[in-house]
PDB file of C-alpha atoms in Angstrom:
ATOM      1  CA  UNK F   1      27.739   8.060  11.125  1.00 40.00           C
ATOM      2  CA  UNK F   2      25.342   7.519   8.286  1.00 38.00           C
ATOM      3  CA  UNK F   3      26.759   5.459   5.476  1.00 39.00           C
ATOM      4  CA  UNK F   4      26.732   6.934   1.951  1.00 37.00           C
ATOM      5  CA  UNK F   5      24.862   4.845  -0.636  1.00 37.00           C
ATOM      6  CA  UNK F   6      27.070   3.218  -3.220  1.00 35.00           C
ATOM      7  CA  UNK F   7      26.493   3.971  -6.900  1.00 33.00           C
ATOM      8  CA  UNK F   8      24.009   1.433  -8.238  1.00 32.00           C
ATOM      9  CA  UNK F   9      24.778  -0.779 -11.207  1.00 32.00           C
ATOM     10  CA  UNK F  10      24.222   0.886 -14.567  1.00 29.00           C
ATOM     11  CA  UNK F  11      20.787  -0.050 -15.876  1.00 30.00           C
ATOM     12  CA  UNK F  12      20.776   1.678 -19.263  1.00 31.00           C
ATOM     13  CA  UNK F  13      18.710   4.526 -20.674  1.00 29.00           C
ATOM     14  CA  UNK F  14      15.545   2.475 -21.231  1.00 30.00           C
ATOM     15  CA  UNK F  15      15.527   1.135 -17.696  1.00 34.00           C
ATOM     16  CA  UNK F  16      16.283   4.588 -16.297  1.00 28.00           C
ATOM     17  CA  UNK F  17      13.272   6.014 -18.135  1.00 28.00           C
ATOM     18  CA  UNK F  18      11.230   3.124 -16.814  1.00 32.00           C
ATOM     19  CA  UNK F  19      12.295   4.017 -13.283  1.00 32.00           C
ATOM     20  CA  UNK F  20      11.257   7.618 -13.764  1.00 28.00           C
ATOM     21  CA  UNK F  21       8.037   7.061 -15.667  1.00 29.00           C
ATOM     22  CA  UNK F  22       6.927   3.538 -14.703  1.00 34.00           C
ATOM     23  CA  UNK F  23       7.259   2.104 -18.238  1.00 31.00           C
ATOM     24  CA  UNK F  24       8.511  -1.493 -18.704  1.00 33.00           C
ATOM     25  CA  UNK F  25      12.030  -1.764 -20.124  1.00 32.00           C
ATOM     26  CA  UNK F  26      13.971  -4.569 -21.797  1.00 31.00           C
ATOM     27  CA  UNK F  27      17.496  -5.818 -21.306  1.00 31.00           C
ATOM     28  CA  UNK F  28      19.544  -8.141 -23.469  1.00 28.00           C
ATOM     29  CA  UNK F  29      18.443 -11.725 -22.940  1.00 33.00           C
ATOM     30  CA  UNK F  30      16.190 -10.854 -20.042  1.00 43.00           C
ATOM     31  CA  UNK F  31      13.875  -7.979 -19.255  1.00 47.00           C
ATOM     32  CA  UNK F  32      12.786  -5.807 -16.411  1.00 48.00           C
ATOM     33  CA  UNK F  33      10.656  -2.752 -15.814  1.00 43.00           C
ATOM     34  CA  UNK F  34      11.056  -0.946 -12.527  1.00 44.00           C
ATOM     35  CA  UNK F  35       8.036   1.003 -11.411  1.00 41.00           C
ATOM     36  CA  UNK F  36       6.643   2.863  -8.451  1.00 38.00           C
ATOM     37  CA  UNK F  37       3.556   2.573  -6.505  1.00 32.00           C
ATOM     38  CA  UNK F  38       1.706  -0.426  -3.567  1.00 30.00           C
ATOM     39  CA  UNK F  39       0.726  -4.549  -1.393  1.00 28.00           C
ATOM     40  CA  UNK F  40      -0.586  -8.947  -0.312  1.00 30.00           C
ATOM     41  CA  UNK F  41       0.176 -12.585  -0.554  1.00 35.00           C
ATOM     42  CA  UNK F  42      -0.488 -15.201  -3.226  1.00 42.00           C
ATOM     43  CA  UNK F  43      -3.693 -14.719  -5.178  1.00 48.00           C
ATOM     44  CA  UNK F  44      -4.741 -11.897  -2.856  1.00 49.00           C
ATOM     45  CA  UNK F  45      -1.646  -9.961  -3.937  1.00 53.00           C
ATOM     46  CA  UNK F  46      -2.365 -10.623  -7.594  1.00 57.00           C
ATOM     47  CA  UNK F  47      -5.906  -9.369  -7.116  1.00 51.00           C
ATOM     48  CA  UNK F  48      -4.722  -6.203  -5.391  1.00 52.00           C
ATOM     49  CA  UNK F  49      -2.095  -5.523  -8.042  1.00 51.00           C
ATOM     50  CA  UNK F  50      -4.574  -6.117 -10.874  1.00 48.00           C
ATOM     51  CA  UNK F  51      -7.051  -3.792  -9.230  1.00 46.00           C
ATOM     52  CA  UNK F  52      -4.412  -1.064  -8.958  1.00 45.00           C
ATOM     53  CA  UNK F  53      -2.996  -1.585 -12.445  1.00 43.00           C
ATOM     54  CA  UNK F  54      -6.201  -2.590 -14.211  1.00 42.00           C
ATOM     55  CA  UNK F  55      -5.078  -1.533 -17.683  1.00 43.00           C
ATOM     56  CA  UNK F  56      -2.383  -4.242 -17.601  1.00 46.00           C
ATOM     57  CA  UNK F  57      -4.622  -6.917 -16.126  1.00 52.00           C
ATOM     58  CA  UNK F  58      -5.614  -8.665 -19.350  1.00 67.00           C
ATOM     59  CA  UNK F  59      -5.122 -12.297 -18.294  1.00 75.00           C
ATOM     60  CA  UNK F  60      -8.045 -14.253 -16.788  1.00 76.00           C
ATOM     61  CA  UNK F  61      -7.640 -14.772 -13.052  1.00 72.00           C
ATOM     62  CA  UNK F  62      -7.717 -18.558 -13.479  1.00 70.00           C
ATOM     63  CA  UNK F  63      -4.463 -18.372 -15.476  1.00 83.00           C
ATOM     64  CA  UNK F  64      -2.634 -16.157 -12.971  1.00 89.00           C
ATOM     65  CA  UNK F  65      -0.998 -18.921 -10.943  1.00 91.00           C
ATOM     66  CA  UNK F  66       1.250 -17.699  -8.130  1.00 96.00           C
ATOM     67  CA  UNK F  67       4.626 -19.446  -8.293  1.00 97.00           C
ATOM     68  CA  UNK F  68       6.084 -18.266  -4.993  1.00 97.00           C
ATOM     69  CA  UNK F  69       5.352 -19.467  -1.473  1.00 98.00           C
ATOM     70  CA  UNK F  70       4.611 -16.963   1.277  1.00 98.00           C
ATOM     71  CA  UNK F  71       5.627 -14.005  -0.879  1.00 98.00           C
ATOM     72  CA  UNK F  72       3.862 -11.603   1.487  1.00 98.00           C
ATOM     73  CA  UNK F  73       5.526 -13.014   4.634  1.00 98.00           C
ATOM     74  CA  UNK F  74       2.154 -13.604   6.302  1.00 98.00           C
ATOM     75  CA  UNK F  75       3.417 -16.872   7.847  1.00 98.00           C
ATOM     76  CA  UNK F  76       4.348 -17.458  10.620  1.00 98.00           C
ATOM     77  CA  UNK F  77       1.963 -15.127  12.403  1.00 97.00           C
ATOM     78  CA  UNK F  78       3.377 -12.515  14.725  1.00 97.00           C
ATOM     79  CA  UNK F  79       0.372 -12.537  17.025  1.00 92.00           C
ATOM     80  CA  UNK F  80       0.700  -9.630  19.465  1.00 92.00           C
ATOM     81  CA  UNK F  81       4.395  -9.106  18.706  1.00 95.00           C
ATOM     82  CA  UNK F  82       5.515  -6.068  16.711  1.00 96.00           C
ATOM     83  CA  UNK F  83       8.278  -8.100  15.062  1.00 97.00           C
ATOM     84  CA  UNK F  84      10.091 -11.401  15.519  1.00 98.00           C
ATOM     85  CA  UNK F  85      13.207 -13.130  14.252  1.00 98.00           C
ATOM     86  CA  UNK F  86      12.269 -16.644  13.163  1.00 98.00           C
ATOM     87  CA  UNK F  87      14.519 -19.579  12.366  1.00 98.00           C
ATOM     88  CA  UNK F  88      14.458 -19.957   8.595  1.00 98.00           C
ATOM     89  CA  UNK F  89      12.986 -23.448   8.962  1.00 98.00           C
ATOM     90  CA  UNK F  90       9.862 -21.847  10.462  1.00 98.00           C
ATOM     91  CA  UNK F  91       9.256 -19.436   7.554  1.00 98.00           C
ATOM     92  CA  UNK F  92       7.506 -21.323   4.708  1.00 98.00           C
ATOM     93  CA  UNK F  93       9.176 -21.007   1.336  1.00 98.00           C
ATOM     94  CA  UNK F  94      12.140 -18.912   2.414  1.00 98.00           C
ATOM     95  CA  UNK F  95      15.781 -19.463   3.365  1.00 98.00           C
ATOM     96  CA  UNK F  96      18.539 -16.995   4.195  1.00 98.00           C
ATOM     97  CA  UNK F  97      22.290 -16.462   4.341  1.00 97.00           C
ATOM     98  CA  UNK F  98      21.889 -14.486   7.568  1.00 97.00           C
ATOM     99  CA  UNK F  99      24.764 -15.502   9.888  1.00 96.00           C
ATOM    100  CA  UNK F 100      22.319 -16.713  12.551  1.00 97.00           C
ATOM    101  CA  UNK F 101      19.902 -18.279  10.074  1.00 97.00           C
ATOM    102  CA  UNK F 102      17.171 -15.810  11.059  1.00 98.00           C
ATOM    103  CA  UNK F 103      14.444 -14.158   8.978  1.00 98.00           C
ATOM    104  CA  UNK F 104      12.955 -11.034  10.566  1.00 98.00           C
ATOM    105  CA  UNK F 105       9.254 -10.358  10.054  1.00 98.00           C
ATOM    106  CA  UNK F 106       7.490  -7.122  10.996  1.00 97.00           C
ATOM    107  CA  UNK F 107       3.884  -6.236  11.679  1.00 96.00           C
ATOM    108  CA  UNK F 108       2.283  -2.824  11.233  1.00 86.00           C
ATOM    109  CA  UNK F 109       3.123  -1.509  14.715  1.00 87.00           C
ATOM    110  CA  UNK F 110       6.717  -0.561  13.928  1.00 88.00           C
ATOM    111  CA  UNK F 111       5.710   2.680  12.236  1.00 89.00           C
ATOM    112  CA  UNK F 112       5.532   1.115   8.767  1.00 95.00           C
ATOM    113  CA  UNK F 113       2.287  -0.342   7.371  1.00 95.00           C
ATOM    114  CA  UNK F 114       2.566  -3.543   5.358  1.00 96.00           C
ATOM    115  CA  UNK F 115       2.177  -2.975   1.631  1.00 96.00           C
ATOM    116  CA  UNK F 116      -0.045  -6.070   1.457  1.00 94.00           C
ATOM    117  CA  UNK F 117      -1.659  -8.047   4.224  1.00 95.00           C
ATOM    118  CA  UNK F 118      -0.382  -7.462   7.759  1.00 96.00           C
ATOM    119  CA  UNK F 119       3.282  -8.509   7.644  1.00 97.00           C
ATOM    120  CA  UNK F 120       6.508  -7.972   5.702  1.00 98.00           C
ATOM    121  CA  UNK F 121      10.223  -8.784   6.057  1.00 98.00           C
ATOM    122  CA  UNK F 122      13.445  -6.952   6.867  1.00 97.00           C
ATOM    123  CA  UNK F 123      16.371  -8.457   4.938  1.00 97.00           C
ATOM    124  CA  UNK F 124      19.033  -7.582   7.501  1.00 96.00           C
ATOM    125  CA  UNK F 125      18.065  -9.667  10.529  1.00 96.00           C
ATOM    126  CA  UNK F 126      21.329 -10.132  12.448  1.00 97.00           C
ATOM    127  CA  UNK F 127      23.858  -9.357   9.712  1.00 95.00           C
ATOM    128  CA  UNK F 128      24.406  -6.812   6.941  1.00 95.00           C
ATOM    129  CA  UNK F 129      24.074  -7.313   3.195  1.00 96.00           C
ATOM    130  CA  UNK F 130      21.950 -10.396   3.774  1.00 97.00           C
ATOM    131  CA  UNK F 131      19.756 -12.282   1.318  1.00 98.00           C
ATOM    132  CA  UNK F 132      16.582 -14.306   1.532  1.00 98.00           C
ATOM    133  CA  UNK F 133      15.765 -16.714  -1.260  1.00 98.00           C
ATOM    134  CA  UNK F 134      13.468 -19.479  -2.447  1.00 98.00           C
ATOM    135  CA  UNK F 135      13.285 -21.997  -5.295  1.00 98.00           C
ATOM    136  CA  UNK F 136      10.315 -22.075  -7.653  1.00 98.00           C
ATOM    137  CA  UNK F 137       9.353 -24.643 -10.296  1.00 97.00           C
ATOM    138  CA  UNK F 138       9.783 -23.258 -13.812  1.00 97.00           C
ATOM    139  CA  UNK F 139       9.638 -24.374 -17.438  1.00 96.00           C
ATOM    140  CA  UNK F 140      12.816 -24.152 -19.537  1.00 96.00           C
ATOM    141  CA  UNK F 141      13.195 -21.282 -22.024  1.00 96.00           C
ATOM    142  CA  UNK F 142      10.109 -19.543 -20.672  1.00 96.00           C
ATOM    143  CA  UNK F 143       9.430 -16.019 -19.452  1.00 96.00           C
ATOM    144  CA  UNK F 144       8.205 -15.506 -15.905  1.00 97.00           C
ATOM    145  CA  UNK F 145       6.848 -12.210 -14.618  1.00 97.00           C
ATOM    146  CA  UNK F 146       7.767 -10.756 -11.234  1.00 97.00           C
ATOM    147  CA  UNK F 147       6.729  -7.921  -8.948  1.00 97.00           C
ATOM    148  CA  UNK F 148       7.683  -6.920  -5.402  1.00 97.00           C
ATOM    149  CA  UNK F 149       7.909  -3.856  -3.151  1.00 98.00           C
ATOM    150  CA  UNK F 150      10.876  -2.287  -1.366  1.00 97.00           C
ATOM    151  CA  UNK F 151      11.278   0.371   1.308  1.00 96.00           C
ATOM    152  CA  UNK F 152      14.115   1.743   3.436  1.00 93.00           C
ATOM    153  CA  UNK F 153      14.082   1.462   7.205  1.00 93.00           C
ATOM    154  CA  UNK F 154      13.897   4.821   8.990  1.00 89.00           C
ATOM    155  CA  UNK F 155      17.092   5.018  11.047  1.00 85.00           C
ATOM    156  CA  UNK F 156      17.834   8.752  11.251  1.00 85.00           C
ATOM    157  CA  UNK F 157      16.250  12.202  11.392  1.00 84.00           C
ATOM    158  CA  UNK F 158      16.768  12.704   7.651  1.00 87.00           C
ATOM    159  CA  UNK F 159      15.795  10.705   4.588  1.00 91.00           C
ATOM    160  CA  UNK F 160      17.226   7.191   4.595  1.00 90.00           C
ATOM    161  CA  UNK F 161      17.787   5.279   1.363  1.00 94.00           C
ATOM    162  CA  UNK F 162      18.395   1.545   0.985  1.00 95.00           C
ATOM    163  CA  UNK F 163      19.261  -0.382  -2.188  1.00 96.00           C
ATOM    164  CA  UNK F 164      17.739  -3.817  -2.770  1.00 97.00           C
ATOM    165  CA  UNK F 165      18.394  -6.410  -5.478  1.00 97.00           C
ATOM    166  CA  UNK F 166      16.302  -9.174  -7.018  1.00 97.00           C
ATOM    167  CA  UNK F 167      18.274 -11.987  -8.636  1.00 97.00           C
ATOM    168  CA  UNK F 168      17.269 -15.020 -10.705  1.00 97.00           C
ATOM    169  CA  UNK F 169      19.361 -18.072 -11.558  1.00 97.00           C
ATOM    170  CA  UNK F 170      19.108 -21.827 -11.986  1.00 96.00           C
ATOM    171  CA  UNK F 171      18.806 -23.665  -8.669  1.00 97.00           C
ATOM    172  CA  UNK F 172      22.170 -25.323  -7.906  1.00 95.00           C
ATOM    173  CA  UNK F 173      22.147 -29.056  -7.270  1.00 92.00           C
ATOM    174  CA  UNK F 174      24.386 -28.772  -4.239  1.00 91.00           C
ATOM    175  CA  UNK F 175      22.551 -25.673  -2.934  1.00 91.00           C
ATOM    176  CA  UNK F 176      25.874 -23.860  -2.751  1.00 89.00           C
ATOM    177  CA  UNK F 177      24.915 -20.585  -4.390  1.00 93.00           C
ATOM    178  CA  UNK F 178      22.435 -18.191  -2.829  1.00 96.00           C
ATOM    179  CA  UNK F 179      21.969 -16.517  -6.214  1.00 94.00           C
ATOM    180  CA  UNK F 180      21.648 -19.697  -8.240  1.00 94.00           C
ATOM    181  CA  UNK F 181      23.768 -20.484 -11.301  1.00 91.00           C
ATOM    182  CA  UNK F 182      23.685 -19.892 -15.037  1.00 80.00           C
ATOM    183  CA  UNK F 183      21.190 -17.825 -17.035  1.00 70.00           C
ATOM    184  CA  UNK F 184      21.434 -15.239 -14.276  1.00 84.00           C
ATOM    185  CA  UNK F 185      19.609 -11.929 -14.159  1.00 91.00           C
ATOM    186  CA  UNK F 186      19.670  -9.300 -11.458  1.00 92.00           C
ATOM    187  CA  UNK F 187      18.255  -5.842 -10.979  1.00 94.00           C
ATOM    188  CA  UNK F 188      19.065  -3.291  -8.264  1.00 94.00           C
ATOM    189  CA  UNK F 189      17.010  -0.270  -7.282  1.00 95.00           C
ATOM    190  CA  UNK F 190      16.777   2.027  -4.273  1.00 94.00           C
ATOM    191  CA  UNK F 191      13.935   3.346  -2.135  1.00 95.00           C
ATOM    192  CA  UNK F 192      13.540   5.855   0.674  1.00 91.00           C
ATOM    193  CA  UNK F 193      11.901   5.486   4.072  1.00 91.00           C
ATOM    194  CA  UNK F 194       8.745   7.449   3.187  1.00 91.00           C
ATOM    195  CA  UNK F 195       6.837   4.980   1.029  1.00 95.00           C
ATOM    196  CA  UNK F 196       6.828   1.547  -0.593  1.00 97.00           C
ATOM    197  CA  UNK F 197       8.207   1.348  -4.138  1.00 97.00           C
ATOM    198  CA  UNK F 198       7.226  -1.321  -6.643  1.00 97.00           C
ATOM    199  CA  UNK F 199       9.741  -3.086  -8.888  1.00 97.00           C
ATOM    200  CA  UNK F 200       8.531  -5.399 -11.643  1.00 95.00           C
ATOM    201  CA  UNK F 201       9.630  -7.096 -14.840  1.00 95.00           C
ATOM    202  CA  UNK F 202      10.262 -10.429 -16.506  1.00 96.00           C
ATOM    203  CA  UNK F 203      12.975 -13.071 -16.590  1.00 96.00           C
ATOM    204  CA  UNK F 204      13.583 -15.838 -19.134  1.00 95.00           C
ATOM    205  CA  UNK F 205      14.730 -19.229 -17.896  1.00 95.00           C
ATOM    206  CA  UNK F 206      17.513 -21.159 -19.582  1.00 94.00           C
ATOM    207  CA  UNK F 207      17.583 -24.627 -21.152  1.00 93.00           C
ATOM    208  CA  UNK F 208      16.617 -27.439 -18.754  1.00 93.00           C
ATOM    209  CA  UNK F 209      15.886 -24.868 -16.040  1.00 96.00           C
ATOM    210  CA  UNK F 210      13.081 -26.623 -14.198  1.00 97.00           C
ATOM    211  CA  UNK F 211      13.903 -24.946 -10.882  1.00 97.00           C
ATOM    212  CA  UNK F 212      14.787 -21.277 -10.477  1.00 97.00           C
ATOM    213  CA  UNK F 213      16.249 -19.571  -7.422  1.00 97.00           C
ATOM    214  CA  UNK F 214      14.905 -16.072  -6.756  1.00 98.00           C
ATOM    215  CA  UNK F 215      16.883 -14.005  -4.262  1.00 98.00           C
ATOM    216  CA  UNK F 216      16.243 -10.676  -2.535  1.00 98.00           C
ATOM    217  CA  UNK F 217      19.449  -9.019  -1.308  1.00 97.00           C
ATOM    218  CA  UNK F 218      20.194  -5.982   0.857  1.00 96.00           C
ATOM    219  CA  UNK F 219      22.791  -4.337  -1.379  1.00 96.00           C
ATOM    220  CA  UNK F 220      23.120  -1.177   0.684  1.00 94.00           C
ATOM    221  CA  UNK F 221      21.569   0.227   3.865  1.00 92.00           C
ATOM    222  CA  UNK F 222      21.589   3.744   5.267  1.00 92.00           C
ATOM    223  CA  UNK F 223      22.186   2.385   8.765  1.00 91.00           C
ATOM    224  CA  UNK F 224      25.566   1.405  10.177  1.00 88.00           C
ATOM    225  CA  UNK F 225      23.831  -1.155  12.408  1.00 91.00           C
ATOM    226  CA  UNK F 226      24.318  -4.569  10.756  1.00 91.00           C
ATOM    227  CA  UNK F 227      20.825  -5.670  11.742  1.00 93.00           C
ATOM    228  CA  UNK F 228      18.956  -2.703  10.219  1.00 93.00           C
ATOM    229  CA  UNK F 229      17.561  -2.058   6.791  1.00 91.00           C
ATOM    230  CA  UNK F 230      15.912  -3.114   3.538  1.00 95.00           C
ATOM    231  CA  UNK F 231      12.212  -3.829   3.944  1.00 96.00           C
ATOM    232  CA  UNK F 232      10.461  -6.033   1.363  1.00 98.00           C
ATOM    233  CA  UNK F 233       6.881  -7.153   0.779  1.00 98.00           C
ATOM    234  CA  UNK F 234       4.547  -8.659  -1.774  1.00 97.00           C
ATOM    235  CA  UNK F 235       6.826 -10.793  -3.974  1.00 98.00           C
ATOM    236  CA  UNK F 236       4.674 -12.410  -6.636  1.00 97.00           C
ATOM    237  CA  UNK F 237       5.851 -14.388  -9.680  1.00 98.00           C
ATOM    238  CA  UNK F 238       3.575 -15.750 -12.423  1.00 97.00           C
ATOM    239  CA  UNK F 239       4.088 -17.498 -15.744  1.00 94.00           C
ATOM    240  CA  UNK F 240       1.539 -15.464 -17.702  1.00 93.00           C
ATOM    241  CA  UNK F 241       1.753 -11.811 -18.833  1.00 91.00           C
ATOM    242  CA  UNK F 242      -1.000  -9.377 -17.914  1.00 87.00           C
ATOM    243  CA  UNK F 243      -1.511 -10.669 -14.370  1.00 87.00           C
ATOM    244  CA  UNK F 244      -0.353  -7.466 -12.652  1.00 78.00           C
TER     245      UNK F 244
END
């Protein structure tokens, strides 16, 4: 039986308008602007995003430094495989709370083209409601700017909808919190199985926050199979506005 999507967290009128019309919105203390639209990895992703959203691309390319590692999930290579579940230690930059410690990477032969490059990830590898996360170096009390793409996995004859969250918080010293600690910001949005949807915005670090944990979480999946749902691609984070 198909699971009904839970009601998403209230995002306020400004953010709702941003979702509908693609206009950046602000939230107290932190900001975010959900949008819709396309794909890549590292500087290639930044170039593709700037080309698509040229009117916002006012920062020189030399200043658009990518802060994430392997944000397009292009490593490790799938080779001739359609998809593979890799041990998290073999996926540069990323870790997971998946019960088997697996990160699932897809190629373009599963009926879904990558938004950027040739590969992307499914958040639910062997469990349900899973997260993948990585730590990035940041400056305290500074805005960073993020963008990534989400899509639902097609698991039925009708339209399937998955909800995915991005979360920012200070990297814990003991590594005990997937979502990080303090100065936390999260945003949840949903997507269907017909196209990739872009989410983007900014986040302000807290005092002494020299390392920030960014987490992508499968909040809800249309499938009742614990290993199905929540496709993500093209996470890019920069410390300069106008890079997207």
